Coordinates of N, CA and C in Angstrom, one line a residue:
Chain O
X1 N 0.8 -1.2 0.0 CA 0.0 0.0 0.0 C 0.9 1.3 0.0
X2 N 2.0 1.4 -0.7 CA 3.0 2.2 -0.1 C 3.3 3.1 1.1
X3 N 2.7 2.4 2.1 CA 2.7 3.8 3.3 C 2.0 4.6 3.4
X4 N 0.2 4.3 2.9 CA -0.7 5.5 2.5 C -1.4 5.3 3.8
X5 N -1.5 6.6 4.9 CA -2.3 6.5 5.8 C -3.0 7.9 6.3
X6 N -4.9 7.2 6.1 CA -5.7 8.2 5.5 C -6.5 8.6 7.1
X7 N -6.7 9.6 7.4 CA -7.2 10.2 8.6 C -8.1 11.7 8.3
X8 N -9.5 11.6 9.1 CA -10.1 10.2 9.8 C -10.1 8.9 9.0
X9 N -10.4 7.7 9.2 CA -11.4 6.9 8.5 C -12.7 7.1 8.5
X10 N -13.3 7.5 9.4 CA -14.7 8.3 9.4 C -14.7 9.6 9.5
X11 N -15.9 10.2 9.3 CA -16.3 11.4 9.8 C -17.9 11.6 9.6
X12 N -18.4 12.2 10.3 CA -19.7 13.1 9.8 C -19.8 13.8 10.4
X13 N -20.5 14.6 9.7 CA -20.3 16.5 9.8 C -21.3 17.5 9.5
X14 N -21.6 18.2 9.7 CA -22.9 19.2 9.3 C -22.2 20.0 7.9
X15 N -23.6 20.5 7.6 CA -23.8 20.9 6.5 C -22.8 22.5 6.8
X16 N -22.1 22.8 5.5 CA -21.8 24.0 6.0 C -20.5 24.2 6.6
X17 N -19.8 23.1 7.3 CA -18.4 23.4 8.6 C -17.6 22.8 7.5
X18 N -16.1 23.6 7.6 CA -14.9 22.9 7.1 C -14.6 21.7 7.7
X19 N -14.0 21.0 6.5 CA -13.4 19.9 6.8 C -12.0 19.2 6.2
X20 N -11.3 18.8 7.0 CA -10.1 18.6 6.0 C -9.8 17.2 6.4
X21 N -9.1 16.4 5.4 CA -9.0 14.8 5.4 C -7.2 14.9 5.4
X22 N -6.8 14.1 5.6 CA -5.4 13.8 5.6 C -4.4 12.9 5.2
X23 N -3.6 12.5 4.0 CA -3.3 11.8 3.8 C -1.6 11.6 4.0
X24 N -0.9 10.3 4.2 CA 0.6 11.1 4.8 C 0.8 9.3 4.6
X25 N 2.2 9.8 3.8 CA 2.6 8.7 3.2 C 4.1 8.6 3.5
X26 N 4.5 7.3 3.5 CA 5.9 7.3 4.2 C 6.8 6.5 3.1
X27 N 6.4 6.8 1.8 CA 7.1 6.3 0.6 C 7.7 7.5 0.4
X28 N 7.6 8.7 0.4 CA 8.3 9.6 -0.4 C 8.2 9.7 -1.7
X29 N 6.9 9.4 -2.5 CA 6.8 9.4 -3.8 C 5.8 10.7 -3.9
X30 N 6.2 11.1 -5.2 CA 6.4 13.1 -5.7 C 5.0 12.9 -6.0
X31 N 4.1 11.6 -6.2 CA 2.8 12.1 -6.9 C 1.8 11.6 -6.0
X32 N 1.0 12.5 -5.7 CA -0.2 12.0 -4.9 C -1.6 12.7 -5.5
X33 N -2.2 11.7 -5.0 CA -4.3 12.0 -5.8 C -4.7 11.8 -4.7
X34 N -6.1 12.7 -5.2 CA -7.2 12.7 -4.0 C -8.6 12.0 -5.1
X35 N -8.9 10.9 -5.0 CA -10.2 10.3 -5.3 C -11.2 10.8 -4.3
X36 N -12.7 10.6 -5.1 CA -13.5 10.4 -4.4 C -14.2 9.2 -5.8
X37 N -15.3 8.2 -4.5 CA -16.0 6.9 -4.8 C -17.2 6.4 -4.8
X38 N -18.2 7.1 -5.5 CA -19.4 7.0 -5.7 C -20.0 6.0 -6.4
X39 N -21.7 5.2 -5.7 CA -21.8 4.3 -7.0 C -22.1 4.5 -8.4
X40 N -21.7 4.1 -8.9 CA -22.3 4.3 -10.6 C -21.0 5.3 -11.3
X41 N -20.5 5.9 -10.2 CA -19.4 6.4 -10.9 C -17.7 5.8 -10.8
X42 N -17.8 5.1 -10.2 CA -16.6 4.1 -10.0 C -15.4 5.7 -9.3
X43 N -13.8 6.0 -9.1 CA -13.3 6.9 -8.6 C -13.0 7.8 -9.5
X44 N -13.3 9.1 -8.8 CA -13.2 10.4 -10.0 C -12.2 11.3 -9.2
X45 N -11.0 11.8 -9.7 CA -10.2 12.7 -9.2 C -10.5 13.7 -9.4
X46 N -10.1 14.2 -7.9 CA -10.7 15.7 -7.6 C -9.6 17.0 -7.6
X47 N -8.4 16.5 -7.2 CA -7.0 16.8 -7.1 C -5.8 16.4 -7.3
X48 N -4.7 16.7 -7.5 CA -3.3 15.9 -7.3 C -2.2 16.9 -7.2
X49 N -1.2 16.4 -6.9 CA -0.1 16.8 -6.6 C 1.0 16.3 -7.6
X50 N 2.2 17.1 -8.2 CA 3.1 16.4 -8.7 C 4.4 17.0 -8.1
X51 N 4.0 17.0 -6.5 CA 5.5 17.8 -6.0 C 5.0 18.9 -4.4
X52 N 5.9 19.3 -4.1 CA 5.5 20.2 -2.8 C 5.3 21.5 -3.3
X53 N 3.7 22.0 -2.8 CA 3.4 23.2 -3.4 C 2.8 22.7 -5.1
X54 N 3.2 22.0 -5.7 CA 2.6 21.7 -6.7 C 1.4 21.0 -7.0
X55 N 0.2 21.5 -7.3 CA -1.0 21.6 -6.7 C -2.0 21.7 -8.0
X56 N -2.8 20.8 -8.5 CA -3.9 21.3 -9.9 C -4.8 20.6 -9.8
X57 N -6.3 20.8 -10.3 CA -7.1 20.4 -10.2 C -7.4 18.9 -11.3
X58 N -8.6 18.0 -10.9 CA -9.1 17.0 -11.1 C -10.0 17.3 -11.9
X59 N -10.5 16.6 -12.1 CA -12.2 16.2 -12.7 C -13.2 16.7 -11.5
X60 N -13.1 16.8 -10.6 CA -14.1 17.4 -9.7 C -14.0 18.0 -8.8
X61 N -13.1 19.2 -8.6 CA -12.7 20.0 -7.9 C -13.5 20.8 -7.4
X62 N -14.9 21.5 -7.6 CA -15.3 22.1 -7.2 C -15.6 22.3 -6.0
X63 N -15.3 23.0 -5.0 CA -15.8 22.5 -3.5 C -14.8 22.0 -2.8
X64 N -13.8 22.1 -3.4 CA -12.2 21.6 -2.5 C -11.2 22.1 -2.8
X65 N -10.2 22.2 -2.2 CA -8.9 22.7 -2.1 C -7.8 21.5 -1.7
X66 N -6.6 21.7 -1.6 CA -5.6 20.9 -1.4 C -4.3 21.9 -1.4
X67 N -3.5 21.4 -0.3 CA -2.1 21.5 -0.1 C -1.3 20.3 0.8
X68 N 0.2 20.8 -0.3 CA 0.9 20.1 0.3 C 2.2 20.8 0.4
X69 N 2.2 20.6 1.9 CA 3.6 21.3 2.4 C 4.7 21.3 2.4
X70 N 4.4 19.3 2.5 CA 5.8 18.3 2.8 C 5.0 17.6 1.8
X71 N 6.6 16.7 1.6 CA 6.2 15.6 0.8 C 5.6 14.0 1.1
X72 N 5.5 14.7 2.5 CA 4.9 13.2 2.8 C 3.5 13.4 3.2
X73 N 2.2 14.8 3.3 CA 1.4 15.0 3.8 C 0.6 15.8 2.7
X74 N -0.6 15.3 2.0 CA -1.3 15.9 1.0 C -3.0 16.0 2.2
X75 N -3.0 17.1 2.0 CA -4.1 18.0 2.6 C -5.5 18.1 1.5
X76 N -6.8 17.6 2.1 CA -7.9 17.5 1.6 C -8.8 18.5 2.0
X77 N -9.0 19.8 1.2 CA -10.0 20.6 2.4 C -11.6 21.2 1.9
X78 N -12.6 20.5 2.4 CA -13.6 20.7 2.1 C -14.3 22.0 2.6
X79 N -14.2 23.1 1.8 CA -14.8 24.9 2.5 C -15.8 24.8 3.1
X80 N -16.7 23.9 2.8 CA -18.1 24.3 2.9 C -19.0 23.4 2.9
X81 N -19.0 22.6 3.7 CA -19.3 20.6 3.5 C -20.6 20.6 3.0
X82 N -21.0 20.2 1.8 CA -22.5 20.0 1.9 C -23.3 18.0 1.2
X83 N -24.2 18.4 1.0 CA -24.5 16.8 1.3 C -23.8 15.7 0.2
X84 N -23.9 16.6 -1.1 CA -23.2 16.0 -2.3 C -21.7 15.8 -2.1
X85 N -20.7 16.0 -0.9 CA -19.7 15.9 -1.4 C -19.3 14.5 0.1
X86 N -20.7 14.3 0.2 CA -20.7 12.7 1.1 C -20.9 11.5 0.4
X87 N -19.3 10.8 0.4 CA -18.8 10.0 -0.2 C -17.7 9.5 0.4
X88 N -17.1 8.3 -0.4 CA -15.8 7.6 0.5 C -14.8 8.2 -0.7
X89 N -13.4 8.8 0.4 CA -12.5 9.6 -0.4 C -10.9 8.6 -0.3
X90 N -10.9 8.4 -1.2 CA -8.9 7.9 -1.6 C -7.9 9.1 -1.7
X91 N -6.9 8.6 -0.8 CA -5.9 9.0 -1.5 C -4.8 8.3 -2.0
X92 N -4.5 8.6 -3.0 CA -3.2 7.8 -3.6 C -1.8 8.3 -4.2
X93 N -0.6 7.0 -4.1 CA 0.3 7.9 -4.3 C 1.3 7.0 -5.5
X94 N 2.0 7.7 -6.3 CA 2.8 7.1 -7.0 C 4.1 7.4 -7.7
X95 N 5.4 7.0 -7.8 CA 6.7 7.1 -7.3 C 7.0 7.7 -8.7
X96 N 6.1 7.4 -10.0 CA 6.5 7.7 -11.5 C 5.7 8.6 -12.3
X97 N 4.7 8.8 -11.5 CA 3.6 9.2 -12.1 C 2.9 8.5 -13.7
X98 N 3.6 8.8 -14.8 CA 3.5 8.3 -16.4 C 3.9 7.0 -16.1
X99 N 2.3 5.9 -16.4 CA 2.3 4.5 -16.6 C 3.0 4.0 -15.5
X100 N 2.3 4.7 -14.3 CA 3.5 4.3 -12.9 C 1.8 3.6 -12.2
X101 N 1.8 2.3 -11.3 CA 1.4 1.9 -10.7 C 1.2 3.3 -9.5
X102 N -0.6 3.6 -9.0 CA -0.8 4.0 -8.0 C -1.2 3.1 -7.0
X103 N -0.9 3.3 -5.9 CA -1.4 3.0 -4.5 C -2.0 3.7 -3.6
X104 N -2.9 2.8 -3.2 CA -4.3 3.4 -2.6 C -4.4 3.2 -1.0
X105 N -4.7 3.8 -0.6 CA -4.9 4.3 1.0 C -6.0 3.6 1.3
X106 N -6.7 3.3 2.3 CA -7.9 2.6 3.1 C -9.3 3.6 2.8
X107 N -9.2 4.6 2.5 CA -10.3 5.3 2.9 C -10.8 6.3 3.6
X108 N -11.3 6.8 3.4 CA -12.4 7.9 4.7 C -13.6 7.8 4.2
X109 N -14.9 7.3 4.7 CA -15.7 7.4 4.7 C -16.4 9.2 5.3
X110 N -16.8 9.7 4.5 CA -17.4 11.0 4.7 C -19.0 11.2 4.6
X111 N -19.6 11.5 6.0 CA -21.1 11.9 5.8 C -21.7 13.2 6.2
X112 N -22.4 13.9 5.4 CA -22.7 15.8 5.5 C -23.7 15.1 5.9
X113 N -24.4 15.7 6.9 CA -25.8 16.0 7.0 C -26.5 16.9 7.0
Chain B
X1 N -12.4 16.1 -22.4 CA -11.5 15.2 -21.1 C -12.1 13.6 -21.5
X2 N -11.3 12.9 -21.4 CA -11.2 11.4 -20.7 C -12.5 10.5 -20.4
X3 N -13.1 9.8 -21.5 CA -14.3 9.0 -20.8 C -14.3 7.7 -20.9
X4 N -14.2 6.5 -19.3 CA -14.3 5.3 -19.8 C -15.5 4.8 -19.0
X5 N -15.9 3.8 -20.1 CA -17.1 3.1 -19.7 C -16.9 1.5 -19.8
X6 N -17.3 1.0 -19.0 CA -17.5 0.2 -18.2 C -18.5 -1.1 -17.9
X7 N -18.5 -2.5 -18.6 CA -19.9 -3.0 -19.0 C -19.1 -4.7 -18.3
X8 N -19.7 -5.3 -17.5 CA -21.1 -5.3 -17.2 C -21.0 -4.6 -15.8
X9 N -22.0 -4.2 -14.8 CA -21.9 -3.8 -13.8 C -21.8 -5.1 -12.3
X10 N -22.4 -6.1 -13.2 CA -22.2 -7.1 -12.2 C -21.9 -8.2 -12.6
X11 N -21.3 -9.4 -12.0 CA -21.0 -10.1 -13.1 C -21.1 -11.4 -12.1
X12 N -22.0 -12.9 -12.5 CA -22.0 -13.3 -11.5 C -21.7 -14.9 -12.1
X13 N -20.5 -15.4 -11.7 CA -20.6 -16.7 -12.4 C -20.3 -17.6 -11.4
X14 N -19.8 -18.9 -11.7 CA -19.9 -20.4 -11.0 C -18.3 -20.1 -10.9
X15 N -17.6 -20.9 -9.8 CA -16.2 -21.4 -9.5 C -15.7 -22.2 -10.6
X16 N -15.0 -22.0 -11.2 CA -13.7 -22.3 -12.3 C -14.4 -21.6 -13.8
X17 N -15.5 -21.3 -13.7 CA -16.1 -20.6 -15.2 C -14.9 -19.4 -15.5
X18 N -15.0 -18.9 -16.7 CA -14.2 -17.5 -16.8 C -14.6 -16.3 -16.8
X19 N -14.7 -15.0 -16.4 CA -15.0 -13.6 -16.4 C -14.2 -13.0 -17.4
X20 N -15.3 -12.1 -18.3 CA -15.0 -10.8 -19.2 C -15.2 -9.9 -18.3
X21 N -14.2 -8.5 -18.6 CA -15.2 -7.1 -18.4 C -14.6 -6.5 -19.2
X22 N -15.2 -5.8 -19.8 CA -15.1 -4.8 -21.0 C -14.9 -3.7 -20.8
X23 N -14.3 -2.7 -21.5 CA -14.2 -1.2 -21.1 C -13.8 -0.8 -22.4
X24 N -14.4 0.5 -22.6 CA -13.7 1.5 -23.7 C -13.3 2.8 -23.4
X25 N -12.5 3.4 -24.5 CA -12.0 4.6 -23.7 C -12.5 5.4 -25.0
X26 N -12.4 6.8 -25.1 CA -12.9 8.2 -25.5 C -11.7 9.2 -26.1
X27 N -10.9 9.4 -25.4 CA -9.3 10.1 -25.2 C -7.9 9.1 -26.4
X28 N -8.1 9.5 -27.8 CA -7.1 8.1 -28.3 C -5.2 8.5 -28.1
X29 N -5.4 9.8 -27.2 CA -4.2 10.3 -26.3 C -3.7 9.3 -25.3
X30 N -5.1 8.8 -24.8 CA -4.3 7.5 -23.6 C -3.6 6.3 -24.4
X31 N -2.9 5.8 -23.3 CA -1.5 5.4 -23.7 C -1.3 4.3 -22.5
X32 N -2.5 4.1 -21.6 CA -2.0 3.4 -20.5 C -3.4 2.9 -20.0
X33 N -3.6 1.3 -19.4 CA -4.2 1.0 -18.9 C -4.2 -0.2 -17.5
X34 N -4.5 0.2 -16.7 CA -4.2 -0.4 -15.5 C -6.1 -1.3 -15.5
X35 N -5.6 -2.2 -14.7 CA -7.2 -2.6 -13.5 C -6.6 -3.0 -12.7
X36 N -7.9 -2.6 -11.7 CA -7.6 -2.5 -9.6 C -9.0 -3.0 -9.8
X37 N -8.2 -4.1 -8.7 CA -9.3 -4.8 -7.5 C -9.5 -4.2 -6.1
X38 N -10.9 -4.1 -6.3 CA -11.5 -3.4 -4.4 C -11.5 -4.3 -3.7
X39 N -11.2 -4.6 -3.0 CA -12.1 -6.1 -2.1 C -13.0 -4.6 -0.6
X40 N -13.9 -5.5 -0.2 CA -14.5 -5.2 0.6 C -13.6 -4.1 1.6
X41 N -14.3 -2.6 1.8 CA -13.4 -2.1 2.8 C -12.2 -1.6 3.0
X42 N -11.4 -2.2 1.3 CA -10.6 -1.6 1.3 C -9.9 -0.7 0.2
X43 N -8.8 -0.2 -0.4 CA -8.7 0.9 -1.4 C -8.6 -0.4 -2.5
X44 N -8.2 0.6 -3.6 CA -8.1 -0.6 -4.8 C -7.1 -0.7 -5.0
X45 N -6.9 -2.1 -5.5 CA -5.2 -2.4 -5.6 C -4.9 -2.9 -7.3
X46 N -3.6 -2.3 -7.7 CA -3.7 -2.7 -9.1 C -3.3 -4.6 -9.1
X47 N -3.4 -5.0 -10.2 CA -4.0 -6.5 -10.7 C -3.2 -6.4 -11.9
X48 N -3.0 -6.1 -13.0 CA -2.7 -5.9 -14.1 C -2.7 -4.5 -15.2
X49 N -1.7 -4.5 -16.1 CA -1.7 -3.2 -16.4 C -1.5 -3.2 -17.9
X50 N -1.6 -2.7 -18.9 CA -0.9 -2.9 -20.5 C -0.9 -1.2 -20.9
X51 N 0.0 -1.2 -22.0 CA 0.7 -0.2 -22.3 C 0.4 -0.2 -24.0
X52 N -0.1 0.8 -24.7 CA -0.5 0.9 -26.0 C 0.0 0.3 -27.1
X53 N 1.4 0.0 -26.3 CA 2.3 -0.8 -27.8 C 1.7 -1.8 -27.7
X54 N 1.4 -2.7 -26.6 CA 1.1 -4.2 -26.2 C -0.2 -4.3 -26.9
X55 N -0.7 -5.8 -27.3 CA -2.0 -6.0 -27.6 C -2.1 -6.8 -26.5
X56 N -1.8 -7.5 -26.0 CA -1.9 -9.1 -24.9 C -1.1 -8.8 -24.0
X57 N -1.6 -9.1 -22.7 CA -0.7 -9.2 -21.6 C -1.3 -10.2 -21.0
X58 N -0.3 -11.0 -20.0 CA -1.2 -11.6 -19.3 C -0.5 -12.1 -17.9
X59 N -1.3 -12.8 -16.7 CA -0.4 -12.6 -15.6 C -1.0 -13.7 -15.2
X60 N -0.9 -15.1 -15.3 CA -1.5 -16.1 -14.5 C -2.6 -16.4 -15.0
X61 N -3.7 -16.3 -13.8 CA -5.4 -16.7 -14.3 C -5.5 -15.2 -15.1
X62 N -4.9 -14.0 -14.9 CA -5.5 -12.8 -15.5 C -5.0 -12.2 -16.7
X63 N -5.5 -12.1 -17.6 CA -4.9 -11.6 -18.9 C -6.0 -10.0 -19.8
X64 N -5.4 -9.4 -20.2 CA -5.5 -8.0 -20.6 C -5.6 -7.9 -22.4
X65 N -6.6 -7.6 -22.9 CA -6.2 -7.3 -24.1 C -6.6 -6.0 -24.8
X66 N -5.7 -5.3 -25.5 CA -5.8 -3.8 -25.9 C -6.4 -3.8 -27.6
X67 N -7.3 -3.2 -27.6 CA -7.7 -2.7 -29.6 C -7.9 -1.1 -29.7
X68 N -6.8 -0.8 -29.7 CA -6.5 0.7 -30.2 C -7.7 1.3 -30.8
X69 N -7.4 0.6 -32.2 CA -8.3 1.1 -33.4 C -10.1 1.4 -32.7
X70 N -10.3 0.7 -31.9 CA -12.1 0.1 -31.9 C -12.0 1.1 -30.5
X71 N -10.5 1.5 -29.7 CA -10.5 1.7 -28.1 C -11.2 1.1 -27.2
X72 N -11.0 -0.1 -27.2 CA -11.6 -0.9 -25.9 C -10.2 -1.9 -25.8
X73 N -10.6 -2.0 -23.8 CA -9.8 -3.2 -23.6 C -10.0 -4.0 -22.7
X74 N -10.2 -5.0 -22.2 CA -10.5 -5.9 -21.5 C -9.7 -6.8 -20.5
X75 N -10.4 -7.0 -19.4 CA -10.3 -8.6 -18.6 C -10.5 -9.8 -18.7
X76 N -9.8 -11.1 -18.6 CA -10.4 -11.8 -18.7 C -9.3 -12.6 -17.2
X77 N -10.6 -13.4 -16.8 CA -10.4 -14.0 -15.6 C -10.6 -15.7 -16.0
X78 N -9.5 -16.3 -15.6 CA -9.6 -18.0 -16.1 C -9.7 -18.6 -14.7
X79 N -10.7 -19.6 -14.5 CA -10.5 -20.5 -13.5 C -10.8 -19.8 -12.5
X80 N -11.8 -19.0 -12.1 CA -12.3 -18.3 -11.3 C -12.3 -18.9 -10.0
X81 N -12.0 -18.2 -8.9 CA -12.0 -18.8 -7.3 C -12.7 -17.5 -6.5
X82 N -13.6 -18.1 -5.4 CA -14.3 -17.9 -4.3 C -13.3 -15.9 -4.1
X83 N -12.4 -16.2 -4.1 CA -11.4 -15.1 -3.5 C -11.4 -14.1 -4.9
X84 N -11.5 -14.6 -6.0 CA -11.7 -13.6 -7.0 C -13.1 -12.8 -7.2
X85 N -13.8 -13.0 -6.2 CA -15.2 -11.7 -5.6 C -14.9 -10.6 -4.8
X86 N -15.1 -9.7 -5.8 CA -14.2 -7.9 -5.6 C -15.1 -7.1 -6.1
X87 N -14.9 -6.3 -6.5 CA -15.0 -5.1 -7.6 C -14.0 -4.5 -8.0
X88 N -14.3 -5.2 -10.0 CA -13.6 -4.5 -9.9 C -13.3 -3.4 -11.0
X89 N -12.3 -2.3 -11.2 CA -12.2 -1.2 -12.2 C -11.1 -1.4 -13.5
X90 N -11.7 -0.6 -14.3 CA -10.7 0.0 -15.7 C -10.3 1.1 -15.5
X91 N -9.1 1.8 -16.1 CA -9.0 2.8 -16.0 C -8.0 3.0 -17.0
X92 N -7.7 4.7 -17.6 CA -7.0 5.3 -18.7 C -6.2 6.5 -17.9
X93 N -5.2 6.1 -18.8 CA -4.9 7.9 -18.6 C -4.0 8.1 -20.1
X94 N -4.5 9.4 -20.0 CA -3.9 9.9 -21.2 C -2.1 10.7 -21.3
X95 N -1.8 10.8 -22.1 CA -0.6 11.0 -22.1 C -0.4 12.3 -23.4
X96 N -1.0 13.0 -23.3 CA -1.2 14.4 -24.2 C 0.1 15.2 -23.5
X97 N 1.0 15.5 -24.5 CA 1.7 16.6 -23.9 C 3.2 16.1 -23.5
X98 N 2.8 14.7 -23.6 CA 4.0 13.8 -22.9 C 4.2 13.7 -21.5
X99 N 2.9 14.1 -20.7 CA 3.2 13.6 -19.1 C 1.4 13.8 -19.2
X100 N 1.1 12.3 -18.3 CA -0.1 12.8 -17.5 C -0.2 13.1 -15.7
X101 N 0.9 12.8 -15.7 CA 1.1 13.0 -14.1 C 0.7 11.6 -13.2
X102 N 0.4 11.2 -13.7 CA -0.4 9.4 -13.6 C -1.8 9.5 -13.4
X103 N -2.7 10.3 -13.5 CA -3.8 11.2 -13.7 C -5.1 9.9 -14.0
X104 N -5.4 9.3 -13.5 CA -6.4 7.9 -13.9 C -7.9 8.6 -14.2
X105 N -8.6 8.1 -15.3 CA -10.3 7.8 -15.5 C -10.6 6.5 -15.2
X106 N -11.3 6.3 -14.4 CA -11.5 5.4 -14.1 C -13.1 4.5 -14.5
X107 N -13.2 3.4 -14.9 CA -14.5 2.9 -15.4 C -15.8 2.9 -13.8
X108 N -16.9 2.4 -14.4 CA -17.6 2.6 -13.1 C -17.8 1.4 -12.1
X109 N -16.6 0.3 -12.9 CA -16.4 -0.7 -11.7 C -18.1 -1.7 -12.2
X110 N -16.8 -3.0 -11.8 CA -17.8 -4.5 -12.2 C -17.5 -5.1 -10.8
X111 N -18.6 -5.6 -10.3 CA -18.9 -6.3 -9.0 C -19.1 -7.3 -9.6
X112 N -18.0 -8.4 -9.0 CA -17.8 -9.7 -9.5 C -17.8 -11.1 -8.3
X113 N -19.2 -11.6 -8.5 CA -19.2 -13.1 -7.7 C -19.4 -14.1 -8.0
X114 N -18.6 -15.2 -7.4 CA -17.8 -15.9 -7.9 C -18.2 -17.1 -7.0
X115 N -19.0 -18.3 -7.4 CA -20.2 -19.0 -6.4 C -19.8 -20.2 -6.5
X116 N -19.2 -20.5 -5.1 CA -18.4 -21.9 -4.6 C -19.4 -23.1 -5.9

């Protein structure tokens, strides 16, 4: 799993309050993603990283932010939680990025109410 | 951007029968295809992977095959066992530009069981 460890594994939260998920990996690999996992849509990237400070958006970025400080800690931050963005969120990391195997983290299960 | 689809959504056969899943892709920029297995509870893990030069790959019971031209590529699962019940995904990434950053589209995932 290369050292992917995702925090919380749970949460639920009201409508409205920030929220930030955490992902911190002890491979030291330059590229890290932020999935989310909905049915019918199998995972849709919302963010990624190709470096410290280096920061661009996904397929579904709307409604989130991301930083990363270090290279071992990619930051998930939801401004404004609302019910659509309750879902189970990955993050993943990978050492090549181009035709490079990613590895996936456990999860956070996320619920707005 | 990037669209893959994903057929069947469920797929339910007998112990040693063989599993298809099918996928096509949108983007004829991708250049890379992976599938990951979910098991219950936890993230997805890659299984096998083929690369646009390749038409066939194969890894044991699991084997991969690529059609550029038509853009679809597939799973095929031989001798199916109790432990091969997952879900599981396709996915692309494109390589426009000469980097995709490892940037994955991911299919909408086939839930696969596999009946002693």
């Amino acid at each position: 799993d290369a050292g992917i460890t995702q925090s919380p594994r749970h949460k639920v939260t009201e409508t409205g309050t920030p929220v930030t998920l955490r992902c911190h990996q002890t491979e030291n690999h330059r590229y890290m993603y932020w999935y989310r996992q909905d049915p019918g849509h199998g995972l849709r990237l919302i963010h990624y990283s190709y470096g410290v400070k280096d920061t661009d958006k996904g397929e579904v970025s709307d409604g989130y932010s991301v930083s990363r400080s270090k290279t071992e800690d990619f930051l998930l931050t939801l401004e404004s939680a609302t019910s659509s963005q309750t879902s189970v969120y990955f993050c993943a990391n990978s050492l090549q990025g181009n035709e490079a195997e990613a590895f996936f983290g456990q999860g956070t299960r996320l619920t707005v109410v | 951007g990037e669209n893959v689809e994903q057929h069947p959504s469920t797929l339910s056969v007998q112990e040693g029968d063989s599993a298809v899943i099918k996928c096509t892709y949108s983007d004829s920029a991708s250049n890379y295809f992976p599938w990951y297995k979910q098991e219950l509870g936890k993230g997805p893990q890659l299984i096998i992977d083929i690369r646009s030069n390749v038409g066939e790959k194969k890894d044991q019971r699991i084997a991969v095959t690529l059609n550029k031209t038509a853009k679809h590529f597939s799973l095929h699962i031989t001798e199916t066992q109790p432990e091969d019940s997952a879900v599981y995904f396709c996915a692309a990434s494109p390589n426009a530009g000469g980097t995709s950053y490892g940037k994955l589209t991911f299919g909408q995932g086939t839930i696969l069981t596999v009946h002693p």
